[in-house]
Short mmCIF file of C-alpha atoms in Angstrom, two decimals:
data_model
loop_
_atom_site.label_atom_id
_atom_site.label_comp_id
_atom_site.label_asym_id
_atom_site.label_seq_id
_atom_site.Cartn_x
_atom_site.Cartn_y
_atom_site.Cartn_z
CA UNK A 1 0.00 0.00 0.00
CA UNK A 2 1.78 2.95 -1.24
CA UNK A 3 1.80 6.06 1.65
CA UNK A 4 -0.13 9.15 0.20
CA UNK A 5 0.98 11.44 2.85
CA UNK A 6 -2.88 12.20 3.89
CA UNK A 7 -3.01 9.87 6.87
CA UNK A 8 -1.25 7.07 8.49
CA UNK A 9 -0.53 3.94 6.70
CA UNK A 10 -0.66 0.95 8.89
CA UNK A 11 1.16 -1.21 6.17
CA UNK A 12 5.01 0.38 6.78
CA UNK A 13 7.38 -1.11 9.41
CA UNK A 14 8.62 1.13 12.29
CA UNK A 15 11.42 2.21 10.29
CA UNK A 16 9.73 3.52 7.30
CA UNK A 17 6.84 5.40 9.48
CA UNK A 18 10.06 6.95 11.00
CA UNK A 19 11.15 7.98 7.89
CA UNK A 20 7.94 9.53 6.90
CA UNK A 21 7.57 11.35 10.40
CA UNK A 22 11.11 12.80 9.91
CA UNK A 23 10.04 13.73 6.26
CA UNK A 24 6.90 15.54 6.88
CA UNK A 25 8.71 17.73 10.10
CA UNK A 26 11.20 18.42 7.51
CA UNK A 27 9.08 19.74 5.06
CA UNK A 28 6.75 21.34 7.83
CA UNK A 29 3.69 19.53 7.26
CA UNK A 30 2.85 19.56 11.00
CA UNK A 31 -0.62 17.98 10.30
CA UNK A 32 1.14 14.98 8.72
CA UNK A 33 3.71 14.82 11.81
CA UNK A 34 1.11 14.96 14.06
CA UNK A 35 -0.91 11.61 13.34
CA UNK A 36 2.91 10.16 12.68
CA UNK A 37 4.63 11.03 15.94
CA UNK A 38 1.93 10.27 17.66
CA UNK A 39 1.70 6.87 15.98
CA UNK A 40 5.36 6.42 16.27
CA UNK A 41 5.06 6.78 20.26
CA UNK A 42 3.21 3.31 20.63
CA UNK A 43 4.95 1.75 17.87
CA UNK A 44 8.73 2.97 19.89
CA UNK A 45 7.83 2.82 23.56
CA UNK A 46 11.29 2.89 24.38
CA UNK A 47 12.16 5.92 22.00
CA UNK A 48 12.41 9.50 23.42
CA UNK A 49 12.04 10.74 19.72
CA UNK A 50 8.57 10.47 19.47
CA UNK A 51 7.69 12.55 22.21
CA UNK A 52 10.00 14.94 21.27
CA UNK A 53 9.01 15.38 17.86
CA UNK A 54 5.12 14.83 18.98
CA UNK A 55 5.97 18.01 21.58
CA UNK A 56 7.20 20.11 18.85
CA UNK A 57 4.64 19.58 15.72
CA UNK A 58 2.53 20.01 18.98
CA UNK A 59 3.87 23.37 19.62
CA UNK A 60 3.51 24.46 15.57
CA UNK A 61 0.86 23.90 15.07
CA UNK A 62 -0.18 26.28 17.78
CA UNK A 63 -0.85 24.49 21.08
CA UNK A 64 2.37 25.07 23.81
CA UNK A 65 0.84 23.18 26.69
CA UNK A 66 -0.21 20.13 24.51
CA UNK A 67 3.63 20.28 23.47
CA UNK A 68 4.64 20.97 26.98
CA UNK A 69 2.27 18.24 28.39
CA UNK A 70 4.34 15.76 25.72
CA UNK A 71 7.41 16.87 27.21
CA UNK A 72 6.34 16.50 30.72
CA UNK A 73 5.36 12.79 29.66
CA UNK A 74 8.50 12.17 27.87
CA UNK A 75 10.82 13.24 30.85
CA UNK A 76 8.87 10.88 33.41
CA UNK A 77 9.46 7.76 31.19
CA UNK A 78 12.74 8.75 30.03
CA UNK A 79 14.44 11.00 33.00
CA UNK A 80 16.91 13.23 32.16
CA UNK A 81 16.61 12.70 28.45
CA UNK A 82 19.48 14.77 26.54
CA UNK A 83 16.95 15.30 23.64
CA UNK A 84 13.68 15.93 25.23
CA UNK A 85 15.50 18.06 27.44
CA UNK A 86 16.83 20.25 24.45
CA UNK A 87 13.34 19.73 22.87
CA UNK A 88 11.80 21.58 25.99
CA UNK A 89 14.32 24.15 25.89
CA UNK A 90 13.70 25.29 22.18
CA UNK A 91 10.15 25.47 22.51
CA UNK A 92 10.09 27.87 25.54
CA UNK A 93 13.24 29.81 23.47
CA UNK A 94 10.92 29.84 19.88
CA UNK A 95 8.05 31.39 21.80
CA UNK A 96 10.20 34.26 23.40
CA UNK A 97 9.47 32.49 26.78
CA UNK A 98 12.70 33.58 27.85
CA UNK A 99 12.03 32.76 31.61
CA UNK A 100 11.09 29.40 31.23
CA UNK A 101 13.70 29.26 28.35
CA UNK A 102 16.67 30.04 30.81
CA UNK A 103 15.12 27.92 33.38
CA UNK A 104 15.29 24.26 30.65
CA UNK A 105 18.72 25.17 29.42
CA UNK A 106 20.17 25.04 33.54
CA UNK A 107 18.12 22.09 33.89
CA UNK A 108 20.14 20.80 30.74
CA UNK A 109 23.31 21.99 31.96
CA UNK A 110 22.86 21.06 34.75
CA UNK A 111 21.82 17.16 34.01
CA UNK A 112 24.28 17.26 30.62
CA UNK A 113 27.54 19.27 31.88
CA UNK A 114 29.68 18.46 29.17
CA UNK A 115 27.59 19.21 26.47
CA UNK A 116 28.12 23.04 25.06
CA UNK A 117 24.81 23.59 23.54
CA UNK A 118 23.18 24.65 27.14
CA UNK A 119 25.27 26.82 27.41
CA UNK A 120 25.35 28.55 24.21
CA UNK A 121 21.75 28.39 24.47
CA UNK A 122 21.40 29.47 27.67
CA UNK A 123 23.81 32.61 27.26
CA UNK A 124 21.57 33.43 24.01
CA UNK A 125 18.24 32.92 26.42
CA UNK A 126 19.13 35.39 29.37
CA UNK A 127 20.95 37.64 26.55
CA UNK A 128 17.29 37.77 24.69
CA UNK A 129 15.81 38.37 28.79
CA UNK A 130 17.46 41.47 28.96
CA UNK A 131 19.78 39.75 31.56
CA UNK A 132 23.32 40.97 30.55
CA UNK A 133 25.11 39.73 33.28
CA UNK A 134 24.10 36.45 33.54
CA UNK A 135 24.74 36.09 29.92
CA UNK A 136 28.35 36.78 30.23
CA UNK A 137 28.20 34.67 33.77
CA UNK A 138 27.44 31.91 31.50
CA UNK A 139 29.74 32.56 28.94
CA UNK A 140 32.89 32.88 31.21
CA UNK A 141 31.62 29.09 32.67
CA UNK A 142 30.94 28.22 29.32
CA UNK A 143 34.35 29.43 27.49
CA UNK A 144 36.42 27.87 30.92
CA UNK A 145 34.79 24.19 29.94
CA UNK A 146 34.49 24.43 26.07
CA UNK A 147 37.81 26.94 24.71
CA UNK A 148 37.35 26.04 21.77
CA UNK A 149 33.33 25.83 20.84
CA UNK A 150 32.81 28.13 17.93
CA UNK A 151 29.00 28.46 18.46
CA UNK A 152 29.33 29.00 22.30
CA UNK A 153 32.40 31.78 21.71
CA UNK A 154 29.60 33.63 18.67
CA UNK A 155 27.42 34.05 21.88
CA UNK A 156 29.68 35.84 24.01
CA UNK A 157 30.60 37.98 21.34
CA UNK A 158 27.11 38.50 20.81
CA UNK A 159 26.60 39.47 24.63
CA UNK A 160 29.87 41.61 24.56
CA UNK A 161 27.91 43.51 21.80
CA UNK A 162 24.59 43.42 23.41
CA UNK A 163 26.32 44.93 26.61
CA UNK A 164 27.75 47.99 24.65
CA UNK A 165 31.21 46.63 25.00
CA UNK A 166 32.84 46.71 21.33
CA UNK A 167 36.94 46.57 22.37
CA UNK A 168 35.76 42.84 24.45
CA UNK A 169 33.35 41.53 21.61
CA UNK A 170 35.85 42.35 18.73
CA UNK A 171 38.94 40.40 20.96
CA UNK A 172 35.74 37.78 20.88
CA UNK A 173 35.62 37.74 17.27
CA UNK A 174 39.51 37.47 16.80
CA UNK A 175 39.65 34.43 18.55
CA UNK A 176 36.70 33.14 16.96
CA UNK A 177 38.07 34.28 13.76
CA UNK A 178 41.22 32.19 14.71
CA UNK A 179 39.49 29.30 15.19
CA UNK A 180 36.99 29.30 12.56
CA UNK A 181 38.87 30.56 9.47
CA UNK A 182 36.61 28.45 7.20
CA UNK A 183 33.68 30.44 7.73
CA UNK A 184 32.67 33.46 6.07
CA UNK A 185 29.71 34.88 8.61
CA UNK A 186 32.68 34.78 11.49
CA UNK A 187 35.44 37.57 8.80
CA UNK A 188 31.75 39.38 8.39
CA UNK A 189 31.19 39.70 12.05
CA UNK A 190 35.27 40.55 12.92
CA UNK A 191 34.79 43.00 10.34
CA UNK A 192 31.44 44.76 11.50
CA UNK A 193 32.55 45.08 15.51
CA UNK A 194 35.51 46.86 14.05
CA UNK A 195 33.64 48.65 11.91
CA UNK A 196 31.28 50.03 14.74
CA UNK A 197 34.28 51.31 16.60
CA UNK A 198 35.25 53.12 13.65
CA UNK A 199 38.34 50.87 13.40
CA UNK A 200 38.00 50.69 9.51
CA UNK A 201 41.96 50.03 8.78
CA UNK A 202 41.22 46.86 10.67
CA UNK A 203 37.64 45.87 9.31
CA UNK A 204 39.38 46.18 6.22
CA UNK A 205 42.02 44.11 6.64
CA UNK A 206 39.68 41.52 7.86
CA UNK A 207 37.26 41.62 4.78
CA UNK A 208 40.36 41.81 2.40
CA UNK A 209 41.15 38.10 4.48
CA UNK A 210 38.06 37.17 3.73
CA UNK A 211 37.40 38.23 0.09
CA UNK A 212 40.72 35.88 -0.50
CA UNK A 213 39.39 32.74 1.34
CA UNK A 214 35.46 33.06 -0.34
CA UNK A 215 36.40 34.50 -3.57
CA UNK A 216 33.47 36.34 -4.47
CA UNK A 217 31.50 36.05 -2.26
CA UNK A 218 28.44 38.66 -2.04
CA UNK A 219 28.04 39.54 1.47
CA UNK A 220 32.08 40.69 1.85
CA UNK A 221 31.53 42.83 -1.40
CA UNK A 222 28.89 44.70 -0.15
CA UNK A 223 30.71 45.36 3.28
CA UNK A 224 33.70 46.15 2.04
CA UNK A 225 31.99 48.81 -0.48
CA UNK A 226 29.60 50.36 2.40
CA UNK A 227 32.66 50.09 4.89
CA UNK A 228 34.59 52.52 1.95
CA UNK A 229 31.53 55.00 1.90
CA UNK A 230 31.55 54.75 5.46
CA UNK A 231 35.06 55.87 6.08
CA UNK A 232 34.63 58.68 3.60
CA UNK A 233 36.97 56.73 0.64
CA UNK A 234 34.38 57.84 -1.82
CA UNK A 235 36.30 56.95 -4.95
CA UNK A 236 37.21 53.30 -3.34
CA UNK A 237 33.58 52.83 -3.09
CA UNK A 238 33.17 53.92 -6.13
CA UNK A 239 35.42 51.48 -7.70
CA UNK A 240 33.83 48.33 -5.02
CA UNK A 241 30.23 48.50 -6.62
CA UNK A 242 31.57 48.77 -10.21
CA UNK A 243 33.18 45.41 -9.17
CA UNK A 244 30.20 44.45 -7.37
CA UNK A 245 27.73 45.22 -10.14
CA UNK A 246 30.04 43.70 -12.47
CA UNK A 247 29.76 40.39 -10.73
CA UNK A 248 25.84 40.15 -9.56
CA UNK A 249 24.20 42.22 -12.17
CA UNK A 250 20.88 41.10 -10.88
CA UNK A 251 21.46 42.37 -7.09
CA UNK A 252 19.60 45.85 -6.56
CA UNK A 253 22.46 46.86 -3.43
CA UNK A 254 24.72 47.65 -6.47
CA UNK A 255 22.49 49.78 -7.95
CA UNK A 256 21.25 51.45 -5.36
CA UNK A 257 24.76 52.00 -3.56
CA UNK A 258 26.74 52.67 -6.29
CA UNK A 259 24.25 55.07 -7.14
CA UNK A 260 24.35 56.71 -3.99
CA UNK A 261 27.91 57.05 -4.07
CA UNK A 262 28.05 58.62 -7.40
CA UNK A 263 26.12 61.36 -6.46
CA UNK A 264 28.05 61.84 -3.21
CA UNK A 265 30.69 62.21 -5.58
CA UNK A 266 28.44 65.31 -7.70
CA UNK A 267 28.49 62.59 -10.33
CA UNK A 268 25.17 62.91 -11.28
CA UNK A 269 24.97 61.90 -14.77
CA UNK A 270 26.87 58.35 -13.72
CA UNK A 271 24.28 58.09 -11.06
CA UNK A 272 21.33 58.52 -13.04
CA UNK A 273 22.95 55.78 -15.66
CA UNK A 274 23.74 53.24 -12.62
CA UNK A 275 19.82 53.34 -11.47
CA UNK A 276 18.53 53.22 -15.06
CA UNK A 277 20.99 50.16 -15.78
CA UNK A 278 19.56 48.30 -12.80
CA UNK A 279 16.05 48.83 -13.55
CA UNK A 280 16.68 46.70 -16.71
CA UNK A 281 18.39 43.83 -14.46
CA UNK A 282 16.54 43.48 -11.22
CA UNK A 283 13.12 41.99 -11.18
CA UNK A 284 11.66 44.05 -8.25
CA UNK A 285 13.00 48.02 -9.01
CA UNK A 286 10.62 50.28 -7.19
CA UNK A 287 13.18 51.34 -5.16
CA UNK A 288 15.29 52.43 -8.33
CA UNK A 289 12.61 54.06 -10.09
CA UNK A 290 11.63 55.61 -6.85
CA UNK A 291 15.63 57.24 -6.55
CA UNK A 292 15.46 58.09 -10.32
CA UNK A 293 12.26 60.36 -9.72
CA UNK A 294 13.79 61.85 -6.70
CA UNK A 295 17.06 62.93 -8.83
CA UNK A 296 14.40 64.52 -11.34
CA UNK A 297 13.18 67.89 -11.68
CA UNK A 298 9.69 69.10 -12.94
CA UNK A 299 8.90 67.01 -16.38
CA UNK A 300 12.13 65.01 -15.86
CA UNK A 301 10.26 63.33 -12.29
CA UNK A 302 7.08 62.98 -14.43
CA UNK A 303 8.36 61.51 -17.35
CA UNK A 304 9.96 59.15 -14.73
CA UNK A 305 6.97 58.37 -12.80
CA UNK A 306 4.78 57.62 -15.76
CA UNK A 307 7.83 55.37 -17.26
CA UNK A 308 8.03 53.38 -13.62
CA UNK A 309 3.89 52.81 -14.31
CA UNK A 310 4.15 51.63 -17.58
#
């Protein structure tokens, strides 16, 4: 009997309703998941999974205490449980229950010492509270038991930020860098805390890294272009979103931007080109049309208006 994905199929084994359950969370088809999981907890009584997964298709599909109540089940047949645990954790943390949030990721540090994520997640929870301090409390237990945990380190430098405290959270992001120099978000992060301190030799340097490591890659373009304008190198911003339009003629930021800088520059005429050119490549150019009326004058704005309508 072949499995339409409408309703359960009583004909698969155990392993290939688990397959299906996984499938339809995947692919967020929470009705689906919900007559699976909930199948898939008397066909695996001595699975955690099921309640797990049952709490969370529980909780999106809209009902929090049905997915707590799952939890609460889950934990007094399987105490302690590393995943429903987690599970518990992440729904109070997706539904900005911060409280409760905080409260699940000490019970999971608490029962699970050695494993980082509670207390990544639990710096990220009393971070999102409002509760600086305890954020960085966590991270300084957290960084003295895992030195080397990339995703724990992101959330102190994260809190360092949060906290106002730039010099601290761009030391974070060196070490991070140091330890992660395979990932392009961490150069992009280094770059920006430097940035915000106005330290834009340095946030250079650091995107220049990174443009050599992830050779084109879209996200360092545009920073360092708007770190250029920033710092008042007009003319090198100029020349970054030439490069950058070059490369991703369909991406409006090149337009727009390089635009923007042109006219900074009192070169009008280029600017008016640059936002004409990119309402030929990007799909959705309001915004473009929209610049190129407010560069207009009298008829000129008009004539642009009624060309953006047509």
């Amino acid at each position: 009997m072949e499995n339409t994905g409408v309703g359960l199929n009583t004909d698969l084994d155990d392993a290939a309703t688990l397959a299906h359950a996984r499938a339809a969370v995947e692919r967020q088809d929470w009705e689906v998941a919900a007559r699976l999981w909930s199948h898939l907890r008397v066909l695996m009584p001595d699975s955690a999974e099921p309640y797990a997964m049952d709490a969370r298709v529980a909780f999106r599909l809209g009902n929090r205490a049905a997915a707590d109540e799952t939890i609460a089940a889950g934990l007094k047949r399987f105490p302690g449980d590393g995943t429903l645990l987690i599970e518990s954790a992440n729904i109070a943390s997706w539904d900005g229950d911060w409280a409760s949030a905080s409260e699940r990721w000490r019970k999971m540090r608490e029962t699970w010492p050695d494993v980082w994520l509670g207390y990544s997640a639990g710096i990220a929870a009393a971070r999102s509270s409002g509760d600086i301090e305890k954020s960085e409390q966590l991270y300084e237990e957290g960084e003295a038991r895992f030195p080397h945990e990339v995703g724990l380190l992101m959330q102190g430098a994260w809190t360092a930020e949060a906290a106002g405290d730039l010099s601290i959270a761009s030391e974070r992001w060196m070490k991070i860098l140091s330890l992660a120099p395979d990932n392009a978000a961490v150069f992009l992060f280094t770059a920006r805390c430097l940035r915000r301190q106005k330290r834009y030799a340095e946030s250079k340097a650091i995107l220049q890294r990174g443009l050599k490591r992830f050779e084109g890659n879209h996200e360092i373009l545009t920073d360092l272009a708007r770190l250029a304008g920033e710092a008042g190198r007009l003319k090198d911003a100029r020349k970054n979103w030439k490069q950058y339009r070059d490369m991703f003629p369909e991406r409006i930021d090149g337009y727009l931007d390089g635009g923007n800088i042109a006219r900074q520059l009192n070169l009008l005429d280029e600017a008016r080109a640059i936002l004409r050119a990119g309402t030929q490549r990007v799909a959705d150019n309001h915004r473009l049309w929209v610049e190129l009326a407010h560069m207009a004058d009298g008829d000129d704005a008009v004539a642009v208006w009624t060309e953006c309508v047509e």
